[in-house]
Coordinates of C-alpha atoms in Angstrom, one line a residue:
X1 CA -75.0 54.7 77.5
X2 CA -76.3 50.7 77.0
X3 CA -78.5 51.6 80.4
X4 CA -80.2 54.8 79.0
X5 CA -81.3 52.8 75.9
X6 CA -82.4 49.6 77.9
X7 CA -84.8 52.0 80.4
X8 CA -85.9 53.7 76.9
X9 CA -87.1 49.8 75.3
X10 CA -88.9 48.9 79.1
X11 CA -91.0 52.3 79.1
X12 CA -91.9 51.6 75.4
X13 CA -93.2 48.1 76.0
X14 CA -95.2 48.9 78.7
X15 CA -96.8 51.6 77.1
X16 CA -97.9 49.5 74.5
X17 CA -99.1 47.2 76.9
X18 CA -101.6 49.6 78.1
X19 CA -102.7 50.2 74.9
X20 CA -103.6 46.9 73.8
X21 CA -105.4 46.4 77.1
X22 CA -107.3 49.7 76.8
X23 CA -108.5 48.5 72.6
X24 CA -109.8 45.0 74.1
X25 CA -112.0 46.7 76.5
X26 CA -113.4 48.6 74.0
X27 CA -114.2 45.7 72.2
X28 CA -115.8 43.9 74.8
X29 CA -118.2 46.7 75.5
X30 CA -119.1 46.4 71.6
X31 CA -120.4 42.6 72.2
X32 CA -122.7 44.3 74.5
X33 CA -124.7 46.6 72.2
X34 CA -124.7 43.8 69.1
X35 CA -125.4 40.8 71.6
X36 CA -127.3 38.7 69.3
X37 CA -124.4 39.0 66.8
X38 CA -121.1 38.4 68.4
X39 CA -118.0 38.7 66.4
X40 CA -114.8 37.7 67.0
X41 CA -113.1 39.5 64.3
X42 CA -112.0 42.8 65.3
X43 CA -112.5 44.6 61.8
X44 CA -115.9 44.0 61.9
X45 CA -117.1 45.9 64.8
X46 CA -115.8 49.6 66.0
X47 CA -116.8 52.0 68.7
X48 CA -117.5 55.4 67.6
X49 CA -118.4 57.4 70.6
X50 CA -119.9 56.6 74.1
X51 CA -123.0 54.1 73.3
X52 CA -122.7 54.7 69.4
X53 CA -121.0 51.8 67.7
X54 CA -120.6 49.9 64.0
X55 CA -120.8 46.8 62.6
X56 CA -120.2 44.8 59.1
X57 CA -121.6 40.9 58.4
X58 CA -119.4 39.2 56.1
X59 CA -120.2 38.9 52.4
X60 CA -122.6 36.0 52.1
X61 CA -125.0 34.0 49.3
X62 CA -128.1 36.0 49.5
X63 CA -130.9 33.5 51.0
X64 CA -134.1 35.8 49.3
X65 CA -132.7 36.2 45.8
X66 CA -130.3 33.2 44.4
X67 CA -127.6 34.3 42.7
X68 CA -126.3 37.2 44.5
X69 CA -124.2 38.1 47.4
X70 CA -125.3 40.5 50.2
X71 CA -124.1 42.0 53.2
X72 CA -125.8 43.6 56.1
X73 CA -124.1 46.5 57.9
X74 CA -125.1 48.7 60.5
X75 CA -124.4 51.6 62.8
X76 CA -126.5 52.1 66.3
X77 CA -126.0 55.6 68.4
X78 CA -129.4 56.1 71.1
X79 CA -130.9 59.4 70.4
X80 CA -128.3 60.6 67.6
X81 CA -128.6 60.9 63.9
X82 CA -126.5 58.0 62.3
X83 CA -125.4 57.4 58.9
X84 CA -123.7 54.2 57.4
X85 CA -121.8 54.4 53.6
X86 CA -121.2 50.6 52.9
X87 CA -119.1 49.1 49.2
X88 CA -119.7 45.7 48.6
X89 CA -116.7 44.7 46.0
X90 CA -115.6 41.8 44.1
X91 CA -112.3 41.2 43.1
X92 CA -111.8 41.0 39.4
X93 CA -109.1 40.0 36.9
X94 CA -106.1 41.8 37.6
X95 CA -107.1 45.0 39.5
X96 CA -110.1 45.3 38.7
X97 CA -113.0 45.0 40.6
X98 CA -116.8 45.4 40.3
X99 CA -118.9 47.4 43.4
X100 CA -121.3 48.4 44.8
X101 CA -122.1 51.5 47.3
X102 CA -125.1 52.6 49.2
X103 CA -125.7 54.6 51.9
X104 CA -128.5 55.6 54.6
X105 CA -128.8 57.9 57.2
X106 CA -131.4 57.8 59.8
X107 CA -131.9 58.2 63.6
X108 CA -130.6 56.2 66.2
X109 CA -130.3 52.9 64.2
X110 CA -129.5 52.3 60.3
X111 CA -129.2 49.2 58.8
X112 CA -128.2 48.7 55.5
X113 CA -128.5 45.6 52.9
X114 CA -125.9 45.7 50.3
X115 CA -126.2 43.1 46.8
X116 CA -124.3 42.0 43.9
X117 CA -124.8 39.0 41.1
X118 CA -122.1 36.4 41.6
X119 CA -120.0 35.4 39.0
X120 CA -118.6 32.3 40.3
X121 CA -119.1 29.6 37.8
X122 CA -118.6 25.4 38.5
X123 CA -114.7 24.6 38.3
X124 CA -113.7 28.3 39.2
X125 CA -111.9 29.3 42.2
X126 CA -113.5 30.5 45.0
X127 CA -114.6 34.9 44.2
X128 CA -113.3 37.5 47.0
X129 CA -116.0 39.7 48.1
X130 CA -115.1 42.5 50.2
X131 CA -117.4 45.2 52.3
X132 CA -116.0 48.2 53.7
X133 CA -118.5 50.6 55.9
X134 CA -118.2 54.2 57.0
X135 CA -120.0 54.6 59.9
X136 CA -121.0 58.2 61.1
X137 CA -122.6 59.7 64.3
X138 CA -123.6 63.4 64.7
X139 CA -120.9 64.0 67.5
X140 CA -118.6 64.1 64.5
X141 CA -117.3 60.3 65.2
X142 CA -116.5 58.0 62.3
X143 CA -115.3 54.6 62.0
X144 CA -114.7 51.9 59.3
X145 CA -115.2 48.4 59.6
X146 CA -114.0 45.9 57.0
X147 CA -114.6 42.0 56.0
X148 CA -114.3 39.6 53.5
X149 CA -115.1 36.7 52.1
X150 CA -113.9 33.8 49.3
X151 CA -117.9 32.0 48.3
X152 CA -119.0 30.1 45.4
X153 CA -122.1 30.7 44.0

């Protein structure tokens, strides 16, 4: 009985195995379409289908208008229709947060710039800003990517 179970754990582990070494693949490849953005975190960048793919920046202080945050997200497919659904939130007191959505469809490459006023004030903790995208191809494959970031104003 003790050797049926021990055979049962081996088969397991090496399944997963394969599994993690088939996901990092698949991340590689993503390096290769967003080259001049590489990204180590693995939230931020998803494959959707064959050449199609996704990808989130994290929440940052806007450079072209003070006093906001943005985030840049986008989703690339060659010769498909692609559409990208991006909320830029803020955590808040207790459970409440503040956000913003947008989307845009479009073909072959969207990108997407998503803004919010900061609220962080001298002496304040550092806010959490948070982006979640929905990225969609017209094969019918969808993906999320997610990020976040604490930034003072």
């Amino acid at each position: 009985m003790k050797r049926g179970l021990s055979k049962g754990f081996v088969i397991v582990g090496t399944v997963s195995v394969i599994t993690l070494s088939s996901f990092g693949a698949t991340q590689t490849n993503s390096k290769q379409i967003f080259d001049s953005k590489a990204v180590t975190d693995f939230g931020r960048r998803i494959i959707l289908s064959g050449e199609c793919a996704g990808r989130s920046d994290l929440p940052h202080i806007s450079t072209h208008f003070p006093g906001t945050v943005n985030v840049v997200t986008e989703t690339f497919c060659p010769g498909e229709e692609v559409t990208v659904k991006t909320t830029l939130s803020r955590k808040g007191w207790w459970i409440f947060r503040t956000s913003v959505t947008k989307s845009k469809s479009g073909f072959a490459n969207v990108r997407l710039s998503v803004a919010m006023a900061c609220k962080w004030q001298s002496g304040m903790a550092p806010i959490e800003y948070i982006v979640e995208s929905l990225h969609t191809d017209s094969s019918g494959s969808r993906g999320i990517t997610r990020a976040h970031s604490f930034l003072k104003c």
